[in-house]
Amino acid sequence: KDKLWFFLNMSTYRSEHYTPGFPYDKEVETPRKDNTLYPYIKFTFQPSQKDTLVLGFNYSRRDIDHDGASQYNTEDTTSTYKSPTYVFSAVWTHTFGRNLITNFKFGASSKDLRWTVHNQAENYYASDTWLNSNSYGWDDLNPRKRLQLNFDGMLFLDDFIGSHEMKFGIQSNLLSGRRIVTTYGPKDSEGFTRIWNYTWDGDLYYAEWFAGHDRLVKSFNFGTFFNDSWNFFQNLTLNLGLRFDYNFNYFPKQDGSIGDIQPSGDLSHIGYPQETWNLLIDKRIAAFEWRNFSPRLGIIYDLFGDGTTLVKTNFSRYLQDNYTTISFELHPVNWVGYGGYTDTSGNLTWLDYTWV
């Protein structure tokens, strides 16, 4: 009672990895540095014999200075990777009398996965030598956020048609995932970036023009459950349970902004007006919406009544939350662009394909 405990931990991981031949334009190889920091702190406070409060905070960050390094890259054609992550948690445990224990749990997390260029320019790839030059070509930012609120309890009952250990609870969380892509390089009249350029014997002959994109997915998951471990004979115990889950993934309203191009349009500027795109989401779109009941039944029989030999059988149905990563594959906001053969100055001479 009236005591405060704390736990503090600081960890770090550092490594240097040499890739043979990287970078190809220097005589001395450059190491790929990987640095990670893990500070963590937890407070436990017991204001009374019936109450315990636990607070925790965790931060981690991984930094890689030359992600994707190989013998075909320069330092500028690799990306910088950073992943700052924040996690906060709170748990309040309260005991009611001698038979009921409850837990209220709250959690919040924020994580960014960031791949960024060393310089804001287009990428060149030599098809005859497999060598990349100039720049990586694009930034890829992936922030993830999560809020979670749970409640669970355990109730013990004796002499009520046998003994019972009942577990019950509610689980809920809100998630959001976002991907922001920014492309670099010369732009055409509509704002598409000539991000990837292909050369042969030093001369440009093919290129791909793409716009970046900004897509957002949100998810709400809710579940409630009840389980009773019922020992109604000395040798026989039944586990009876039922769980309900509701999962909803959706695309919120978005204005379609993805850089310099318009939210909707066509490729008339290169002679293909029939090739159109529309990245505007003017109302919420449901990606998945599921409702499921999951029964659980188990039987435990103590053959000799002394706990030494048990026969168990169980049937259960389990479901996994539909995380936002699933919905990203269906998102209407995606890559928009085209590719084709060019003259040595980078002007399109023959369209090879469109991606709209």
Short mmCIF file of C-alpha atoms in Angstrom, two decimals:
data_model
loop_
_atom_site.label_atom_id
_atom_site.label_comp_id
_atom_site.label_asym_id
_atom_site.label_seq_id
_atom_site.Cartn_x
_atom_site.Cartn_y
_atom_site.Cartn_z
CA LYS A 1 0.00 0.00 0.00
CA ASP A 2 1.11 3.57 -0.78
CA LYS A 3 4.20 2.38 -2.58
CA LEU A 4 5.61 3.29 -5.96
CA TRP A 5 7.87 0.93 -7.89
CA PHE A 6 9.65 1.86 -11.07
CA PHE A 7 11.63 -0.04 -13.65
CA LEU A 8 13.96 1.66 -16.13
CA ASN A 9 15.83 0.04 -18.99
CA MET A 10 18.02 1.47 -21.73
CA SER A 11 19.24 -0.76 -24.56
CA THR A 12 20.99 0.01 -27.80
CA TYR A 13 22.04 -2.01 -30.81
CA ARG A 14 24.71 -0.87 -33.25
CA SER A 15 26.22 -2.69 -36.19
CA GLU A 16 28.18 -2.03 -39.38
CA HIS A 17 27.77 -4.35 -42.33
CA TYR A 18 29.98 -4.21 -45.41
CA THR A 19 28.44 -5.21 -48.74
CA PRO A 20 31.10 -6.34 -51.22
CA GLY A 21 31.50 -3.76 -53.99
CA PHE A 22 29.34 -1.04 -52.37
CA PRO A 23 29.51 1.65 -53.46
CA TYR A 24 30.77 0.80 -56.92
CA ASP A 25 32.03 4.36 -57.58
CA LYS A 26 34.51 4.40 -54.66
CA GLU A 27 37.67 2.46 -54.00
CA VAL A 28 36.93 2.05 -50.29
CA GLU A 29 33.75 0.20 -49.29
CA THR A 30 31.20 2.12 -47.22
CA PRO A 31 29.59 0.30 -44.27
CA ARG A 32 25.83 0.03 -43.90
CA LYS A 33 25.23 1.30 -40.36
CA ASP A 34 22.29 0.00 -38.35
CA ASN A 35 21.60 1.78 -35.05
CA THR A 36 18.65 1.11 -32.74
CA LEU A 37 17.72 2.65 -29.38
CA TYR A 38 15.29 1.06 -26.86
CA PRO A 39 14.50 3.12 -23.72
CA TYR A 40 11.68 1.79 -21.51
CA ILE A 41 10.19 2.89 -18.19
CA LYS A 42 7.40 1.40 -16.07
CA PHE A 43 5.74 2.69 -12.89
CA THR A 44 3.68 0.51 -10.54
CA PHE A 45 1.59 2.23 -7.85
CA GLN A 46 -0.55 0.51 -5.23
CA PRO A 47 -2.74 3.15 -3.53
CA SER A 48 -4.68 0.48 -1.61
CA GLN A 49 -4.72 -3.26 -1.09
CA LYS A 50 -7.48 -3.56 -3.69
CA ASP A 51 -6.01 -1.30 -6.38
CA THR A 52 -2.88 -1.44 -8.53
CA LEU A 53 -1.98 0.98 -11.33
CA VAL A 54 0.76 0.22 -13.86
CA LEU A 55 1.99 2.83 -16.37
CA GLY A 56 4.51 2.07 -19.09
CA PHE A 57 6.24 4.00 -21.86
CA ASN A 58 8.46 2.59 -24.57
CA TYR A 59 10.36 4.36 -27.33
CA SER A 60 12.40 2.76 -30.05
CA ARG A 61 14.06 4.01 -33.20
CA ARG A 62 15.97 2.16 -35.85
CA ASP A 63 18.24 4.08 -38.23
CA ILE A 64 19.83 2.59 -41.36
CA ASP A 65 21.90 5.01 -43.44
CA HIS A 66 22.17 2.96 -46.68
CA ASP A 67 19.18 0.64 -46.93
CA GLY A 68 19.25 -1.49 -50.09
CA ALA A 69 23.03 -1.27 -50.52
CA SER A 70 24.51 -3.57 -53.17
CA GLN A 71 27.39 -3.75 -55.64
CA TYR A 72 25.14 -2.00 -58.19
CA ASN A 73 24.51 1.10 -56.06
CA THR A 74 26.18 4.34 -55.13
CA GLU A 75 25.54 5.91 -51.74
CA ASP A 76 23.03 8.29 -53.35
CA THR A 77 20.96 5.47 -54.87
CA THR A 78 20.24 3.87 -51.50
CA SER A 79 17.64 5.15 -49.07
CA THR A 80 17.75 6.25 -45.45
CA TYR A 81 15.47 4.23 -43.16
CA LYS A 82 14.10 5.49 -39.82
CA SER A 83 11.34 3.99 -37.68
CA PRO A 84 10.52 6.07 -34.56
CA THR A 85 8.00 4.22 -32.39
CA TYR A 86 6.12 5.39 -29.27
CA VAL A 87 4.06 3.08 -27.05
CA PHE A 88 2.12 4.08 -23.91
CA SER A 89 0.15 1.67 -21.74
CA ALA A 90 -1.92 1.89 -18.55
CA VAL A 91 -3.48 -0.95 -16.53
CA TRP A 92 -5.72 -0.54 -13.47
CA THR A 93 -6.45 -3.71 -11.51
CA HIS A 94 -9.18 -3.68 -8.87
CA THR A 95 -10.33 -6.47 -6.56
CA PHE A 96 -13.94 -6.66 -5.41
CA GLY A 97 -14.17 -8.72 -2.27
CA ARG A 98 -12.55 -12.14 -2.46
CA ASN A 99 -14.12 -13.44 -5.68
CA LEU A 100 -13.87 -10.79 -8.43
CA ILE A 101 -10.81 -9.27 -10.11
CA THR A 102 -11.11 -6.70 -12.93
CA ASN A 103 -8.61 -5.02 -15.27
CA PHE A 104 -9.03 -1.80 -17.23
CA LYS A 105 -6.39 -1.47 -19.96
CA PHE A 106 -5.52 1.44 -22.24
CA GLY A 107 -2.85 1.54 -24.92
CA ALA A 108 -1.69 4.01 -27.56
CA SER A 109 1.06 3.63 -30.12
CA SER A 110 2.52 5.58 -33.02
CA LYS A 111 5.02 4.19 -35.49
CA ASP A 112 6.55 5.68 -38.63
CA LEU A 113 8.34 3.64 -41.29
CA ARG A 114 10.32 6.14 -43.36
CA TRP A 115 12.42 5.50 -46.44
CA THR A 116 13.84 8.78 -47.75
CA VAL A 117 16.29 9.80 -50.49
CA HIS A 118 19.78 11.20 -49.99
CA ASN A 119 19.08 13.81 -52.68
CA GLN A 120 15.85 14.87 -54.38
CA ALA A 121 16.52 13.77 -57.94
CA GLU A 122 15.52 11.06 -60.43
CA ASN A 123 17.00 7.58 -60.65
CA TYR A 124 19.07 6.28 -63.59
CA TYR A 125 19.57 2.59 -64.34
CA ALA A 126 22.13 1.37 -66.85
CA SER A 127 20.54 -1.68 -68.51
CA ASP A 128 23.87 -2.85 -69.94
CA THR A 129 25.80 -2.78 -66.64
CA TRP A 130 22.96 -3.04 -64.06
CA LEU A 131 24.31 0.04 -62.27
CA ASN A 132 22.11 2.64 -60.54
CA SER A 133 23.14 6.27 -60.37
CA ASN A 134 22.06 9.78 -59.39
CA SER A 135 19.41 9.09 -56.68
CA TYR A 136 16.99 6.61 -55.16
CA GLY A 137 14.17 8.65 -56.72
CA TRP A 138 11.33 8.63 -54.19
CA ASP A 139 10.34 8.93 -50.52
CA ASP A 140 8.06 6.33 -48.91
CA LEU A 141 6.51 7.35 -45.56
CA ASN A 142 4.25 4.95 -43.66
CA PRO A 143 2.84 6.29 -40.35
CA ARG A 144 0.78 3.88 -38.22
CA LYS A 145 -1.35 4.80 -35.17
CA ARG A 146 -3.35 2.67 -32.74
CA LEU A 147 -5.63 3.28 -29.75
CA GLN A 148 -6.81 0.36 -27.63
CA LEU A 149 -9.24 0.08 -24.69
CA ASN A 150 -9.90 -3.26 -22.99
CA PHE A 151 -11.76 -4.49 -19.93
CA ASP A 152 -11.67 -7.99 -18.50
CA GLY A 153 -12.57 -9.71 -15.29
CA MET A 154 -12.42 -13.03 -13.48
CA LEU A 155 -15.14 -14.25 -11.10
CA PHE A 156 -14.80 -17.26 -8.80
CA LEU A 157 -17.95 -19.03 -7.55
CA ASP A 158 -18.09 -22.07 -5.28
CA ASP A 159 -21.06 -24.24 -4.29
CA PHE A 160 -23.23 -23.09 -7.21
CA ILE A 161 -23.93 -26.40 -8.97
CA GLY A 162 -20.22 -27.03 -8.64
CA SER A 163 -17.41 -24.47 -8.82
CA HIS A 164 -16.88 -21.86 -11.52
CA GLU A 165 -14.01 -19.77 -12.85
CA MET A 166 -15.68 -17.21 -15.13
CA LYS A 167 -13.78 -14.91 -17.47
CA PHE A 168 -15.40 -12.05 -19.35
CA GLY A 169 -14.27 -8.96 -21.19
CA ILE A 170 -14.53 -6.33 -23.89
CA GLN A 171 -11.77 -5.46 -26.36
CA SER A 172 -11.73 -2.51 -28.76
CA ASN A 173 -9.20 -0.69 -30.89
CA LEU A 174 -8.94 2.03 -33.50
CA LEU A 175 -6.20 1.87 -36.11
CA SER A 176 -5.06 4.12 -38.92
CA GLY A 177 -2.49 3.43 -41.61
CA ARG A 178 -1.19 5.87 -44.15
CA ARG A 179 1.24 5.74 -47.07
CA ILE A 180 2.71 8.93 -48.53
CA VAL A 181 4.86 8.57 -51.66
CA THR A 182 6.77 11.53 -53.10
CA THR A 183 8.55 11.21 -56.45
CA TYR A 184 11.53 13.30 -57.65
CA GLY A 185 12.78 14.26 -61.08
CA PRO A 186 11.82 16.30 -64.18
CA LYS A 187 8.05 16.79 -64.66
CA ASP A 188 5.90 16.66 -67.77
CA SER A 189 3.18 19.19 -68.58
CA GLU A 190 0.66 17.47 -66.29
CA GLY A 191 3.02 17.17 -63.32
CA PHE A 192 4.08 13.52 -63.68
CA THR A 193 7.64 12.92 -62.53
CA ARG A 194 10.18 11.18 -64.78
CA ILE A 195 11.38 9.16 -61.83
CA TRP A 196 12.96 6.05 -63.42
CA ASN A 197 15.29 6.41 -66.41
CA TYR A 198 16.96 3.61 -68.36
CA THR A 199 20.18 3.98 -70.34
CA TRP A 200 22.27 1.85 -72.69
CA ASP A 201 25.91 2.73 -73.25
CA GLY A 202 25.23 6.02 -71.46
CA ASP A 203 22.28 7.10 -73.65
CA LEU A 204 18.74 7.42 -72.33
CA TYR A 205 16.24 5.24 -74.24
CA TYR A 206 13.35 4.48 -71.86
CA ALA A 207 11.66 6.23 -68.92
CA GLU A 208 8.73 5.97 -66.51
CA TRP A 209 6.67 8.94 -65.34
CA PHE A 210 4.77 8.55 -62.07
CA ALA A 211 3.04 10.73 -59.51
CA GLY A 212 3.24 10.14 -55.80
CA HIS A 213 0.21 9.26 -53.74
CA ASP A 214 -1.25 9.69 -50.27
CA ARG A 215 -3.64 6.96 -49.10
CA LEU A 216 -5.29 6.47 -45.73
CA VAL A 217 -6.97 3.40 -44.20
CA LYS A 218 -8.78 3.25 -40.86
CA SER A 219 -10.06 0.30 -38.87
CA PHE A 220 -12.33 -0.30 -35.88
CA ASN A 221 -12.36 -3.65 -34.11
CA PHE A 222 -14.61 -4.67 -31.22
CA GLY A 223 -14.94 -7.94 -29.38
CA THR A 224 -16.67 -9.26 -26.28
CA PHE A 225 -16.37 -12.68 -24.69
CA PHE A 226 -17.51 -14.90 -21.81
CA ASN A 227 -15.97 -18.17 -20.67
CA ASP A 228 -16.85 -20.46 -17.77
CA SER A 229 -14.59 -23.22 -16.50
CA TRP A 230 -17.24 -25.29 -14.70
CA ASN A 231 -16.25 -28.14 -12.42
CA PHE A 232 -19.63 -29.72 -11.64
CA PHE A 233 -18.33 -33.22 -10.77
CA GLN A 234 -15.14 -34.07 -8.97
CA ASN A 235 -13.63 -35.62 -12.07
CA LEU A 236 -15.25 -33.56 -14.85
CA THR A 237 -14.71 -29.94 -15.93
CA LEU A 238 -16.43 -28.17 -18.83
CA ASN A 239 -15.04 -25.07 -20.55
CA LEU A 240 -17.92 -23.17 -22.14
CA GLY A 241 -17.38 -19.91 -23.99
CA LEU A 242 -18.71 -17.56 -26.62
CA ARG A 243 -17.08 -14.59 -28.33
CA PHE A 244 -18.48 -11.93 -30.68
CA ASP A 245 -16.27 -9.88 -33.02
CA TYR A 246 -17.01 -6.88 -35.17
CA ASN A 247 -14.33 -5.75 -37.65
CA PHE A 248 -14.62 -2.72 -39.90
CA ASN A 249 -11.96 -1.42 -42.30
CA TYR A 250 -12.71 1.65 -44.41
CA PHE A 251 -11.23 4.37 -46.59
CA PRO A 252 -12.10 7.85 -45.23
CA LYS A 253 -12.79 10.85 -47.43
CA GLN A 254 -9.69 12.13 -49.23
CA ASP A 255 -9.21 15.03 -51.64
CA GLY A 256 -6.91 13.02 -53.93
CA SER A 257 -3.88 15.29 -53.50
CA ILE A 258 -0.75 13.46 -54.66
CA GLY A 259 1.67 16.21 -55.61
CA ASP A 260 1.49 18.28 -58.78
CA ILE A 261 -1.13 16.33 -60.75
CA GLN A 262 -4.87 16.89 -60.38
CA PRO A 263 -7.03 14.47 -58.32
CA SER A 264 -8.69 13.36 -61.56
CA GLY A 265 -7.78 13.67 -65.23
CA ASP A 266 -6.59 11.82 -68.32
CA LEU A 267 -3.47 11.31 -70.40
CA SER A 268 -4.51 13.64 -73.24
CA HIS A 269 -1.15 15.41 -73.07
CA ILE A 270 0.53 12.26 -74.46
CA GLY A 271 -2.31 11.44 -76.87
CA TYR A 272 -4.35 9.00 -74.79
CA PRO A 273 -7.51 10.78 -73.52
CA GLN A 274 -9.19 7.41 -72.92
CA GLU A 275 -6.72 6.65 -70.11
CA THR A 276 -8.22 8.33 -67.03
CA TRP A 277 -7.75 8.38 -63.28
CA ASN A 278 -9.81 9.54 -60.32
CA LEU A 279 -8.17 9.58 -56.91
CA LEU A 280 -10.88 11.59 -55.16
CA ILE A 281 -12.78 9.79 -52.38
CA ASP A 282 -15.84 11.96 -51.70
CA LYS A 283 -17.41 9.61 -49.14
CA ARG A 284 -16.35 6.84 -46.82
CA ILE A 285 -15.82 3.49 -48.56
CA ALA A 286 -16.13 0.23 -46.63
CA ALA A 287 -13.32 -2.22 -47.45
CA PHE A 288 -14.32 -5.00 -45.02
CA GLU A 289 -17.11 -5.31 -42.48
CA TRP A 290 -17.39 -8.59 -40.62
CA ARG A 291 -19.52 -9.87 -37.73
CA ASN A 292 -18.63 -13.25 -36.26
CA PHE A 293 -19.61 -15.47 -33.34
CA SER A 294 -17.00 -17.90 -32.04
CA PRO A 295 -18.14 -20.77 -29.76
CA ARG A 296 -15.73 -22.62 -27.53
CA LEU A 297 -16.29 -25.99 -25.87
CA GLY A 298 -13.80 -28.02 -23.89
CA ILE A 299 -14.01 -31.14 -21.73
CA ILE A 300 -11.43 -32.20 -19.14
CA TYR A 301 -11.80 -35.56 -17.37
CA ASP A 302 -9.60 -36.55 -14.44
CA LEU A 303 -9.29 -40.32 -14.79
CA PHE A 304 -8.26 -41.11 -11.21
CA GLY A 305 -9.44 -37.96 -9.42
CA ASP A 306 -5.93 -37.05 -8.21
CA GLY A 307 -4.88 -34.65 -11.01
CA THR A 308 -2.18 -36.97 -12.36
CA THR A 309 -3.90 -38.18 -15.55
CA LEU A 310 -6.20 -35.92 -17.57
CA VAL A 311 -8.07 -36.50 -20.81
CA LYS A 312 -8.82 -33.27 -22.69
CA THR A 313 -10.75 -32.38 -25.81
CA ASN A 314 -11.52 -28.95 -27.15
CA PHE A 315 -13.27 -27.18 -30.01
CA SER A 316 -12.70 -23.47 -30.60
CA ARG A 317 -12.97 -20.93 -33.35
CA TYR A 318 -10.45 -18.05 -33.48
CA LEU A 319 -10.42 -14.94 -35.64
CA GLN A 320 -7.67 -12.42 -36.34
CA ASP A 321 -8.34 -8.68 -36.60
CA ASN A 322 -8.45 -7.40 -40.19
CA TYR A 323 -5.46 -5.11 -39.92
CA THR A 324 -5.10 -2.08 -42.18
CA THR A 325 -2.36 -3.73 -44.24
CA ILE A 326 -4.99 -5.96 -45.88
CA SER A 327 -7.01 -2.97 -47.08
CA PHE A 328 -4.03 -1.17 -48.60
CA GLU A 329 -4.09 -3.67 -51.45
CA LEU A 330 -7.63 -2.53 -52.37
CA HIS A 331 -7.18 1.23 -51.92
CA PRO A 332 -8.41 3.32 -54.89
CA VAL A 333 -5.60 5.84 -54.34
CA ASN A 334 -2.52 4.22 -55.84
CA TRP A 335 0.30 4.73 -58.33
CA VAL A 336 -0.63 6.73 -61.45
CA GLY A 337 1.72 7.03 -64.41
CA TYR A 338 3.03 5.69 -67.70
CA GLY A 339 6.21 4.44 -69.34
CA GLY A 340 7.69 4.40 -72.79
CA TYR A 341 10.65 4.82 -75.11
CA THR A 342 12.35 8.21 -75.32
CA ASP A 343 14.95 10.16 -77.21
CA THR A 344 18.29 10.84 -75.52
CA SER A 345 16.87 14.05 -73.99
CA GLY A 346 14.07 12.20 -72.20
CA ASN A 347 11.18 13.14 -74.50
CA LEU A 348 8.56 10.41 -74.98
CA THR A 349 8.63 8.92 -78.49
CA TRP A 350 6.53 5.75 -78.11
CA LEU A 351 4.18 4.87 -75.25
CA ASP A 352 4.75 1.38 -73.88
CA TYR A 353 2.14 1.16 -71.09
CA THR A 354 -0.08 3.22 -68.77
CA TRP A 355 -0.84 2.71 -65.09
CA VAL A 356 -4.05 4.53 -64.22
#
